[in-house]
Every structure is written in C-alpha cells, then in structure tokens.
mmCIF file of C-alpha atoms in Angstrom:
data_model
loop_
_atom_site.group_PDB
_atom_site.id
_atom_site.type_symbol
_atom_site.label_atom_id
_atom_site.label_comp_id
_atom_site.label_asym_id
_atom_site.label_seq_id
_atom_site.Cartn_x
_atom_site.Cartn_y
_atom_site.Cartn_z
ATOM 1 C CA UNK A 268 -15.311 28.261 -4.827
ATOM 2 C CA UNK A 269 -12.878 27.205 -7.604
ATOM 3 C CA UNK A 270 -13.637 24.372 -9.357
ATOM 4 C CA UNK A 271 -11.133 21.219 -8.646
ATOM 5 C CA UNK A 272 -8.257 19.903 -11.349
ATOM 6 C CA UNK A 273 -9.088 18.522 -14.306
ATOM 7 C CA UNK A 274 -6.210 15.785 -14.571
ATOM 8 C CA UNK A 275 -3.717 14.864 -12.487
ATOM 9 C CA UNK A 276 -0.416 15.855 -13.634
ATOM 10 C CA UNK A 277 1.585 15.678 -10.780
ATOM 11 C CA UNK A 278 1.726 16.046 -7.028
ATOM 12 C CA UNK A 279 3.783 19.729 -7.009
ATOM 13 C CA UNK A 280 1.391 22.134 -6.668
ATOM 14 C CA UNK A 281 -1.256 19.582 -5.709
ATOM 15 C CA UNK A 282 -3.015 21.682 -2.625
ATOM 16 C CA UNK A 283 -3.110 19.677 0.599
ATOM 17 C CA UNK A 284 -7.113 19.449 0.283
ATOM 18 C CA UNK A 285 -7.098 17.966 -2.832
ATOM 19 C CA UNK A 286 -4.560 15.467 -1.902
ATOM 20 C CA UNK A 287 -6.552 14.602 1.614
ATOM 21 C CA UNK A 288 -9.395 13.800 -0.388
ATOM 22 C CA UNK A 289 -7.960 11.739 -3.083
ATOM 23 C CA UNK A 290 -6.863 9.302 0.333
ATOM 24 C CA UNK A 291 -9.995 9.372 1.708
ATOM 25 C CA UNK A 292 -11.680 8.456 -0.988
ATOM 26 C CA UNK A 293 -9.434 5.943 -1.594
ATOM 27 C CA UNK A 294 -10.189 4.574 1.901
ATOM 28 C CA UNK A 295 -13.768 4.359 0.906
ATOM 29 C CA UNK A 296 -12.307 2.248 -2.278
ATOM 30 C CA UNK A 297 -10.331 -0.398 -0.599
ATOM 31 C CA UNK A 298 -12.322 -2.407 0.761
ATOM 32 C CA UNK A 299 -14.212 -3.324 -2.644
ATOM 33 C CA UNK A 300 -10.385 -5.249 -3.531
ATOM 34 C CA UNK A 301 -11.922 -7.383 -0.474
ATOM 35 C CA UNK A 302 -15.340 -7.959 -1.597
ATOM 36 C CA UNK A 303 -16.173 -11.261 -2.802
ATOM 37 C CA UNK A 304 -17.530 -9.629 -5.980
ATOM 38 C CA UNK A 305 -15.303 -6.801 -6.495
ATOM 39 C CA UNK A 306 -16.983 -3.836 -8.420
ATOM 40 C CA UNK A 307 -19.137 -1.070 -7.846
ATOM 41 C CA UNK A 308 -21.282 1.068 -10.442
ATOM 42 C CA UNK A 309 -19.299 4.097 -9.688
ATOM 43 C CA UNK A 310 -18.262 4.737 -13.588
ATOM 44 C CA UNK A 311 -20.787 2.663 -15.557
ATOM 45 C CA UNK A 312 -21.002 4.244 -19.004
ATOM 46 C CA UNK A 313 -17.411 5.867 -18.690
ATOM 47 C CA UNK A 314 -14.679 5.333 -20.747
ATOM 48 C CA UNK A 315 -10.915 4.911 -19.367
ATOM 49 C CA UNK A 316 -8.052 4.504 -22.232
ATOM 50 C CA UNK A 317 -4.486 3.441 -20.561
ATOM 51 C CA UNK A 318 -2.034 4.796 -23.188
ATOM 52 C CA UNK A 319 1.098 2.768 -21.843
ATOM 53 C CA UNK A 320 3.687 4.143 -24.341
ATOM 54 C CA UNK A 321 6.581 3.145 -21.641
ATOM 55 C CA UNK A 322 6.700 -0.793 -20.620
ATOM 56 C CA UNK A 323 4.996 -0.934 -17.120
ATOM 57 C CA UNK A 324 3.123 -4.307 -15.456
ATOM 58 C CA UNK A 325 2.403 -3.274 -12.131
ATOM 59 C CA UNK A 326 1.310 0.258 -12.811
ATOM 60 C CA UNK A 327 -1.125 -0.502 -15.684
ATOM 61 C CA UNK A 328 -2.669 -3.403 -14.168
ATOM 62 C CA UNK A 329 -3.452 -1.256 -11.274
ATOM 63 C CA UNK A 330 -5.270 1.340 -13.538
ATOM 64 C CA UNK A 331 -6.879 -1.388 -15.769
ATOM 65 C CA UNK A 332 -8.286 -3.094 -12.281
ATOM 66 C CA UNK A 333 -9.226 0.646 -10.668
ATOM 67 C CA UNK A 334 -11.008 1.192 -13.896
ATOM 68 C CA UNK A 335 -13.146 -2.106 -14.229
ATOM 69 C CA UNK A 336 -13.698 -2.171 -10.408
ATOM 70 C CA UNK A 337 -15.560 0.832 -11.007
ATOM 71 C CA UNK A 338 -17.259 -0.215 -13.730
ATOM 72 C CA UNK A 339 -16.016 1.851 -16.231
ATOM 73 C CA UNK A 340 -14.807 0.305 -19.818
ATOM 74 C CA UNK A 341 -11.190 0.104 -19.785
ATOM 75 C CA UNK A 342 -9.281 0.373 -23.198
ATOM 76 C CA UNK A 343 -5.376 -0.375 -23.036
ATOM 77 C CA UNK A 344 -3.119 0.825 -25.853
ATOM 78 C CA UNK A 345 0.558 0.163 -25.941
ATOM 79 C CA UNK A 346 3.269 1.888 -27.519
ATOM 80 C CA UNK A 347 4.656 -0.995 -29.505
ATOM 81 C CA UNK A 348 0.701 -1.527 -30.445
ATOM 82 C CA UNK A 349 -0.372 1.927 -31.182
ATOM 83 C CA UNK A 350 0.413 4.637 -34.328
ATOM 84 C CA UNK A 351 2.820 5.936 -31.971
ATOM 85 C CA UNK A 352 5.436 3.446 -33.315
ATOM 86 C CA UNK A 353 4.525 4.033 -37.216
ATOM 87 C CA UNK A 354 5.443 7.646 -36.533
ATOM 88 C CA UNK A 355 2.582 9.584 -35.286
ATOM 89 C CA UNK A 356 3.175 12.238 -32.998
ATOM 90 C CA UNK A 357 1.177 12.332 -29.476
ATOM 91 C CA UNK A 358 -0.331 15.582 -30.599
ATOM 92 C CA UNK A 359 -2.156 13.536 -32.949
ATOM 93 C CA UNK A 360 -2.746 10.094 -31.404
ATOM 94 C CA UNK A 361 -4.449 12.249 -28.459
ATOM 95 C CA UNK A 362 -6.909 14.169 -31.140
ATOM 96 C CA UNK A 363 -7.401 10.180 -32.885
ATOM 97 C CA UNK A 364 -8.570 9.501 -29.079
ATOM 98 C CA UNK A 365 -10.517 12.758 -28.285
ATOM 99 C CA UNK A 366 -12.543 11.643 -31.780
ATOM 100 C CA UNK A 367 -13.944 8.774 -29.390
ATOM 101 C CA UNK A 368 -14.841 10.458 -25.965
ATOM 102 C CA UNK A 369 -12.932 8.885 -23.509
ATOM 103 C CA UNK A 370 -13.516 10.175 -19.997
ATOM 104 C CA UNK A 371 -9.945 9.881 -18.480
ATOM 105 C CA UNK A 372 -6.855 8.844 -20.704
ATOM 106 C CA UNK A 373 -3.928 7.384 -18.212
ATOM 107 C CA UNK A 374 -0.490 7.844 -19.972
ATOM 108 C CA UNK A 375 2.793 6.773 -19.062
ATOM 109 C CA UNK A 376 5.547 7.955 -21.477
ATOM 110 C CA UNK A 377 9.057 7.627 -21.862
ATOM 111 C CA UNK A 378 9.561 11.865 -22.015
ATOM 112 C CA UNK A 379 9.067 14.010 -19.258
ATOM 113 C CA UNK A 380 6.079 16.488 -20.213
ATOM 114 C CA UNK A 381 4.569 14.156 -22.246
ATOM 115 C CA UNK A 382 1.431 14.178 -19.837
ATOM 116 C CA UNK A 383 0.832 17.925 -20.076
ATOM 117 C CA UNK A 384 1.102 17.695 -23.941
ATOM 118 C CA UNK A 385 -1.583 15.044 -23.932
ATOM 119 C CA UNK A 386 -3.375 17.044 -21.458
ATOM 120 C CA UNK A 387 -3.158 20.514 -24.088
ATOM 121 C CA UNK A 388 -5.007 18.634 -27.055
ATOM 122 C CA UNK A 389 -7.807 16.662 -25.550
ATOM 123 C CA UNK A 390 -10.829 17.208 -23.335
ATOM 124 C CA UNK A 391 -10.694 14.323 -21.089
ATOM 125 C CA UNK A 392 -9.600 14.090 -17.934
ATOM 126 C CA UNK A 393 -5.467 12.886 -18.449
ATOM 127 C CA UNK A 394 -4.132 11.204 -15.389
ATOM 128 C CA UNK A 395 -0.073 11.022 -15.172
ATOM 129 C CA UNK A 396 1.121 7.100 -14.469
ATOM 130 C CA UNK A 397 5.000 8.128 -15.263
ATOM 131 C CA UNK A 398 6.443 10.529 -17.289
ATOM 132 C CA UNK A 399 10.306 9.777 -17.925
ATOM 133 C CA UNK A 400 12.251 11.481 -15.010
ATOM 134 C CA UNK A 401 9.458 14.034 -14.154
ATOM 135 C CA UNK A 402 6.630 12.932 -12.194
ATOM 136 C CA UNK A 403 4.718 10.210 -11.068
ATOM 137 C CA UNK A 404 2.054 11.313 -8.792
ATOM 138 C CA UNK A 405 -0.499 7.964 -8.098
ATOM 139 C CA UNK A 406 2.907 6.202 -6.867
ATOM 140 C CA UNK A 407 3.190 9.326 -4.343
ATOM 141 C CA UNK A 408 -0.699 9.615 -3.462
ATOM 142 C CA UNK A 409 -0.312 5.418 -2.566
ATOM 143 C CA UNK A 410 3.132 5.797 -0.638
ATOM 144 C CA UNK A 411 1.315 8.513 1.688
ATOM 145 C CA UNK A 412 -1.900 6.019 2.156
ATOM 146 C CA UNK A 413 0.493 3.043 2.998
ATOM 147 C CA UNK A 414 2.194 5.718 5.791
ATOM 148 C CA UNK A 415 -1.054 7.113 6.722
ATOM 149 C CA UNK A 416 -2.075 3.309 7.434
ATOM 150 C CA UNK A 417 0.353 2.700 9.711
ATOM 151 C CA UNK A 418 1.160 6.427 11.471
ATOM 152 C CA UNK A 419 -1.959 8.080 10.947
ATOM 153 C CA UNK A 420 -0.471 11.232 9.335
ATOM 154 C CA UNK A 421 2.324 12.295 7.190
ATOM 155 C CA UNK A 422 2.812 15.697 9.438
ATOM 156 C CA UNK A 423 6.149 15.823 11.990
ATOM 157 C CA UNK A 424 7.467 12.117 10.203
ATOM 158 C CA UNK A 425 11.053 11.750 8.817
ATOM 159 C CA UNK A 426 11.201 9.990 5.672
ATOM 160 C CA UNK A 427 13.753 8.993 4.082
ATOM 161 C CA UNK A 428 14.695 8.252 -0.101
ATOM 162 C CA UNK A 429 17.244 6.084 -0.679
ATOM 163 C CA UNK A 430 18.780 5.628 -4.257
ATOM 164 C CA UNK A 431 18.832 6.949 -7.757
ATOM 165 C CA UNK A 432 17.244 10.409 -6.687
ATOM 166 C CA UNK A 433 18.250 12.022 -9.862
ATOM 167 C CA UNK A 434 16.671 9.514 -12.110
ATOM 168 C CA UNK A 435 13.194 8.532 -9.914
ATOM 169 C CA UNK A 436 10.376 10.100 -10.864
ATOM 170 C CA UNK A 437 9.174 8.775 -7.607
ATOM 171 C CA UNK A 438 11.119 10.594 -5.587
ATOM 172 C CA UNK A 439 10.428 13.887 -7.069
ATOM 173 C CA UNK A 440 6.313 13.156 -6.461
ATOM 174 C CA UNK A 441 6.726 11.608 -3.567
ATOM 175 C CA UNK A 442 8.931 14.626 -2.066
ATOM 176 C CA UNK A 443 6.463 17.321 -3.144
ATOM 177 C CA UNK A 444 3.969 15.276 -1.603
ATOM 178 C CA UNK A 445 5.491 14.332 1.353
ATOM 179 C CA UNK A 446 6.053 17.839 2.226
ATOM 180 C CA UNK A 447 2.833 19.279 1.265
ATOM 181 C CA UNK A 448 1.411 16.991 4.237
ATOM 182 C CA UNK A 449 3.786 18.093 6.709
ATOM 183 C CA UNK A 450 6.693 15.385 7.163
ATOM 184 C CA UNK A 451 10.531 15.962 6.955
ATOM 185 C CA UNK A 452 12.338 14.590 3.808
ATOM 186 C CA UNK A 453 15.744 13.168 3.623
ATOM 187 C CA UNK A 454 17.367 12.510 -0.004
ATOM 188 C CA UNK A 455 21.104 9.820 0.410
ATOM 189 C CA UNK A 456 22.715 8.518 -1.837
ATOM 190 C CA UNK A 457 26.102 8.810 -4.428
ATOM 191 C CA UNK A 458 26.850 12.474 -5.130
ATOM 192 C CA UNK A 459 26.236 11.566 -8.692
ATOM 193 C CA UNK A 460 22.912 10.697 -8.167
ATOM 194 C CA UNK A 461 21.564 13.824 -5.970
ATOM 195 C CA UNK A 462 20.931 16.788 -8.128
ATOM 196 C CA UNK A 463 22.571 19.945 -7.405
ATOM 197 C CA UNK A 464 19.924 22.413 -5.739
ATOM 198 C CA UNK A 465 17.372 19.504 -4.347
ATOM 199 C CA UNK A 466 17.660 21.261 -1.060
ATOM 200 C CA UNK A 467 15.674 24.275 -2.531
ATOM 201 C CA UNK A 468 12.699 22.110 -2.460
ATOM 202 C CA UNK A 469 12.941 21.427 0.975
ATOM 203 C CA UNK A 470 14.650 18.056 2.148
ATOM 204 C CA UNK A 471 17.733 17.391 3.540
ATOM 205 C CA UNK A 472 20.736 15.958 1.831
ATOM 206 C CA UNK A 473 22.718 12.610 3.033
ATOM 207 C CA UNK A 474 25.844 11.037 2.139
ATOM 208 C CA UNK A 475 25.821 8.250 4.087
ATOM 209 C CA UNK A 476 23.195 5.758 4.710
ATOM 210 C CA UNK A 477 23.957 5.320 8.647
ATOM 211 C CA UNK A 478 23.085 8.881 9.329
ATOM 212 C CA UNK A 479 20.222 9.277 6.943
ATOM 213 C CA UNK A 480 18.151 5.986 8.247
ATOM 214 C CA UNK A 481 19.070 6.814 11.935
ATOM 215 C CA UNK A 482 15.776 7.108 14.180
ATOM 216 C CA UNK A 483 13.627 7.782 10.459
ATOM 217 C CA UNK A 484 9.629 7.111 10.427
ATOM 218 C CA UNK A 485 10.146 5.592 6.876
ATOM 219 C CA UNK A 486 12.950 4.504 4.614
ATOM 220 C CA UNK A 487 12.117 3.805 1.125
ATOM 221 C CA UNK A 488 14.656 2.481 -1.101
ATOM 222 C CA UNK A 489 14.873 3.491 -5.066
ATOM 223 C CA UNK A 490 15.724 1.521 -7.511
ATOM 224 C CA UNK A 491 18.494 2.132 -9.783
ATOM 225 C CA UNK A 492 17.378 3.683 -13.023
ATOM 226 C CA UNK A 493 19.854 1.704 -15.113
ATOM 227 C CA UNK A 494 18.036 2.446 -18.360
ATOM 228 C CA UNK A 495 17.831 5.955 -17.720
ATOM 229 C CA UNK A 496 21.517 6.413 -16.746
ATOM 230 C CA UNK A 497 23.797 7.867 -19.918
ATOM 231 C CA UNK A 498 26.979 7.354 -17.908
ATOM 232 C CA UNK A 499 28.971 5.654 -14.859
ATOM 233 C CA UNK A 500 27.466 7.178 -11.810
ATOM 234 C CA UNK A 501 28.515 4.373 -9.766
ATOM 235 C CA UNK A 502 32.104 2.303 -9.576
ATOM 236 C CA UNK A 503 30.020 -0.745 -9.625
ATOM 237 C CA UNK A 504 26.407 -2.083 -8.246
ATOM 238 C CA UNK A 505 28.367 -3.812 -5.932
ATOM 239 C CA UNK A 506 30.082 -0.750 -4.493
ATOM 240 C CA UNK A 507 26.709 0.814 -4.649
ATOM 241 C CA UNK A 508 24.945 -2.182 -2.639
ATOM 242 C CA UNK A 509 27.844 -1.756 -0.387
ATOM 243 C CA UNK A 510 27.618 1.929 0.503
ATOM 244 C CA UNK A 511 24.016 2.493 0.008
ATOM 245 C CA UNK A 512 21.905 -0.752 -0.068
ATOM 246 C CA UNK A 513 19.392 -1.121 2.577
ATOM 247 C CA UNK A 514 20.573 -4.231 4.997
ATOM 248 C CA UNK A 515 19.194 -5.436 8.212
ATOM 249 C CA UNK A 516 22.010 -4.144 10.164
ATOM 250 C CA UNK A 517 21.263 -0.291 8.815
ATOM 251 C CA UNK A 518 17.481 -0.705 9.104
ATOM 252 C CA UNK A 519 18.133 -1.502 12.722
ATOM 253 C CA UNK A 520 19.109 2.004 13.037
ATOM 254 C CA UNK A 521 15.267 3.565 12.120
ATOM 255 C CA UNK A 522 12.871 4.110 14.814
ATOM 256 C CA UNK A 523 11.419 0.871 16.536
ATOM 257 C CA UNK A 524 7.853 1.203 14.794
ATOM 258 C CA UNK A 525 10.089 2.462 11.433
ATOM 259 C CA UNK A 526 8.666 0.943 8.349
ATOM 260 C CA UNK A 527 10.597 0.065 4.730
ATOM 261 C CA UNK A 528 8.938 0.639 1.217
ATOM 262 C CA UNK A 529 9.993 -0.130 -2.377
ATOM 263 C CA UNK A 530 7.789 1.791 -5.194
ATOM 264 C CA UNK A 531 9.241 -1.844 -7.575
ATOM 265 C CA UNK A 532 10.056 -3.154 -9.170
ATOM 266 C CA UNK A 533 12.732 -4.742 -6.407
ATOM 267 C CA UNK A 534 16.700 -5.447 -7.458
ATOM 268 C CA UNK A 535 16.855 -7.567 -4.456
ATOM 269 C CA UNK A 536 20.699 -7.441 -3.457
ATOM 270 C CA UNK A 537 21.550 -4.415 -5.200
ATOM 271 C CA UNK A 538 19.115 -1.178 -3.332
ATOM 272 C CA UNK A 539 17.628 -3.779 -0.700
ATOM 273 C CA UNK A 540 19.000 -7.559 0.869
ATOM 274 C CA UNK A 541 15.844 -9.874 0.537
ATOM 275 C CA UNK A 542 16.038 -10.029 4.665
ATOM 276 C CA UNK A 543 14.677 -5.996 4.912
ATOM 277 C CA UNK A 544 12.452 -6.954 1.616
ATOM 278 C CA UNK A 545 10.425 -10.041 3.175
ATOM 279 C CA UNK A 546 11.087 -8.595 6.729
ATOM 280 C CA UNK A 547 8.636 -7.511 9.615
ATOM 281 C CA UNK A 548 9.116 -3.789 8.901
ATOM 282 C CA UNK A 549 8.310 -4.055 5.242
ATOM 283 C CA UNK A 550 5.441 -2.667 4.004
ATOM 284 C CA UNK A 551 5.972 -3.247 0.255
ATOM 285 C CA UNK A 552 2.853 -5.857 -0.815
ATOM 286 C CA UNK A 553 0.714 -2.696 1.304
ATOM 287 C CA UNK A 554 1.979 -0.535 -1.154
ATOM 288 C CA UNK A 555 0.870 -2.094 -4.257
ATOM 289 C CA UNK A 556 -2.759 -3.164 -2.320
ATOM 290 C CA UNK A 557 -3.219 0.562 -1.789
ATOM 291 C CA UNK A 558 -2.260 1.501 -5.320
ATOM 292 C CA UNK A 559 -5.712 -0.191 -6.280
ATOM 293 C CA UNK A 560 -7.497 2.258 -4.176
ATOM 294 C CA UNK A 561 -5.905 5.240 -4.945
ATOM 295 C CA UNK A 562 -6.403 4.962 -8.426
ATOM 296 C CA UNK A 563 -9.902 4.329 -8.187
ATOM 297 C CA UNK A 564 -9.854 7.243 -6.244
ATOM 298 C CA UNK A 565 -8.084 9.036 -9.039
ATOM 299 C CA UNK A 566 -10.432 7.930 -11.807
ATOM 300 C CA UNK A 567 -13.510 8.434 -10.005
ATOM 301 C CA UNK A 568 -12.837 12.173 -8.845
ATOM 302 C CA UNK A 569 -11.581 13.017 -12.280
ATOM 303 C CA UNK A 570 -14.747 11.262 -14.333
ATOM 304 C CA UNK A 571 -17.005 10.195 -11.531
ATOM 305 C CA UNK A 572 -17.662 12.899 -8.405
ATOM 306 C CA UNK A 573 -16.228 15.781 -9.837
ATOM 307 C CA UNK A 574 -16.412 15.300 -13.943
ATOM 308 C CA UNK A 575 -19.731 14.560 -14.021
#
C-alpha cells in the first residue's frame, strides 16, 4: 500500500480516493463551525505557518480558523511583513522556516510553481492556497463539498465555468477535480479568455452563455482577473456583463434544482446581477462555510491522521 501525499499541490493528479476522503473528513469537520465551543484537540502541539505572500482575506482566514479549530498553533506571515520583500528568495525563507519545525506551511503566491518550490526545500507538509494562474486546489475540494451537499455526487452532473478561464486558477482545479469525480465540464466565455487546447483536458467549450447554462447541474461564475490581465481581452466590462454576466433571465435556463456559485470575491454587476447573487439558487455563503471544513480536513490529513 503506497503511502498517501505529502502536501497538497493541486487537484490534477489528485486520485479519486484521496479526494473522497479529504470530503469526508471534512464532513466529520463541519459541524465543530456549529459547536458552541468550536475546537477540537485534533492538532494540539502542531505547528501551521500561513505564508500569504499574495493579498487574500477570505482564503487565509479560512486556514487560520481550520488551524486553531483544530488546535494547532497558527503562525501567519505576509509578504509585505516577511524577508520576502527585503529580497530574500523563497528558497531561503522556506529553509528560515524548516529551522523551526512547522508541521504544514500554507502558501499562496503571486507565481505559479511557487508551491512546489516551497514544497522541494522543506520537510513539512506544504498545502497550495493559490499559486498565480496555476492551481488552487482547497477552493476545488470545497466547490465539490458544496455540490455534493446538495446532489449527492459529482458523477453524471453538468457544470458549468463562466468567466476569465484563462486567468482562474479556480477553474483549472476545479476542472481537474470535477472530472476526476465523474461530472461533465463546460468552459464559456470571450475567445480571449479560453485557452487554446482546454478541450484536451476534457470539457467542452462555449461561446455563448444561453447554450452553455441551458439545463446545467451548476453554473459558477469567475471573476474577472483584472490584475492578472496584460492586455484588452474584453471591449469593455460592460460588453462583457452584457454577453457573459450571469442574470436571472439566463439562470432561468439551468435545470429546476440548478444551483449558482462564486469562488469571491463577487464584482456584483459585472460576472453576476446581485438578483442570481442573493437569489434562491445561490449557494455562495455554503461555499465559504464548507471552506472551513475542508481545510481542516486538509491540515489534519497532512499533519494529523496521516503525518503523524
């Protein structure tokens, strides 16, 4: 029996078993967020650094809360806060960090690859939370719990991206995840934002929003990766909201028990109308409960259950 991953790195590649139970645990996990006192002793005497090189709220307050729900001591660094900024290459801030023994380091990082660096020069368990265009595989793992919640599988689903594909590190976890468990995965939006060749991993390609949403599962809009975009890919967000933004009369189109997710941060009129976003169908606050879970389901595996 091989012995299971060290770090999560991403979700292609990540074997069906291992993502299964990375959910269920996480099952097991959520209902401490509902406990009165909200921690268990899962990871007392473990040591979880959050090395948040990249600006993020919502993703390292999830971590930071996974980590002390379990007990474990959390330790956040930020870029604009850590030797990273004074010139230090990662190489070196992650041997400065493997000099104190942290269990699990959580990185997010403006450069694609930057995880699997950290991952080459320390012993700890390194857990992706974003790495520039490349990956972002907790978002992914809590996008299939939130569908799982409401469908009960992944397997014979159409789901449906909507948005900056070519920029969204979401969309490239959540599509090698999404197929790993079984459902069918449609990519729409601009030509300029679909790379050439996505087909070869497996989903289908849209031009137009109408067809794309018509009888899906799921619809998840993306949002537009304005910082990472060297160039006009669109007219105009307006012409972009226009052709591709997600509005109550296109939703209408999904199937009748069709649900609507945002990874977020939301730009409400631009990739979704604030009717879909605060609407019966969506399932968006779900999304960010479950992220709790599933990183506590992360962290645990990786330092608790399986490291020992």
């Amino acid at each position: 029996m091989s012995a299971p991953p060290r770090h999560l790195l991403g979700t292609r590649g990540l074997p069906a078993e291992r993502a299964l139970e990375i959910l269920e645990t996480a099952e097991s996990f959520r209902e401490v967020s509902l406990r009165p006192i909200k921690k268990v002793p899962a990871l007392r005497g473990k040591t979880v650094v959050n090395l948040f090189v990249e600006p993020s709220t919502r993703t390292r307050v999830s971590f930071e809360l996974a980590a002390k729900r379990l007990s474990a001591d959390a330790v956040n660094l930020s870029g604009s806060a850590s030797s990273l900024r004074k010139g230090e290459t990662l190489a070196d801030t992650a041997r400065t960090l493997e000099a104190m023994h942290p269990d699990v380091i959580v990185i997010r990082h403006p450069e694609p690859g930057a995880a699997h660096l950290l991952a080459r020069h320390t012993r700890a368990a390194v857990v992706n939370a974003g790495d520039g265009t490349h990956e972002h595989p907790t978002q992914a793992l809590l996008d299939a719990m939130t569908i799982r919640h409401h469908f009960g599988r992944l397997a014979g689903l159409k789901v449906v991206l909507v948005g900056d594909i070519a920029h969204s590190r979401v969309a490239r976890s959540d599509i090698h995840l999404f197929r790993t468990l079984g459902a069918e995965v449609t990519v729409c939006g601009p030509p300029t934002l679909i790379p050439l060749g996505i087909e070869d991993l497996g989903v289908r390609v849209a031009y137009r929003i109408e067809e794309a949403v018509e009888g899906a599962d799921v619809v998840m809009a993306l949002r537009m990766q304005l910082e990472r975009q060297r160039g006009g890919f669109v007219p105009s967000l307006a012409e972009y909201s226009r052709l591709f933004g997600l509005t109550a009369e296109r939703i209408e189109r999904m199937a009748p028990d069709g649900i609507v997710m945002h990874p977020g941060p939301m730009n409400r009129g631009i990739e979704i109308g604030g009717e879909v976003a605060d609407g019966p169908r969506a399932v968006i606050t779900e999304q960010v409960e479950n992220g709790v879970a599933v990183r506590m389901a992360v962290l645990y595996l990786l330092a608790g259950a399986d490291g020992g």
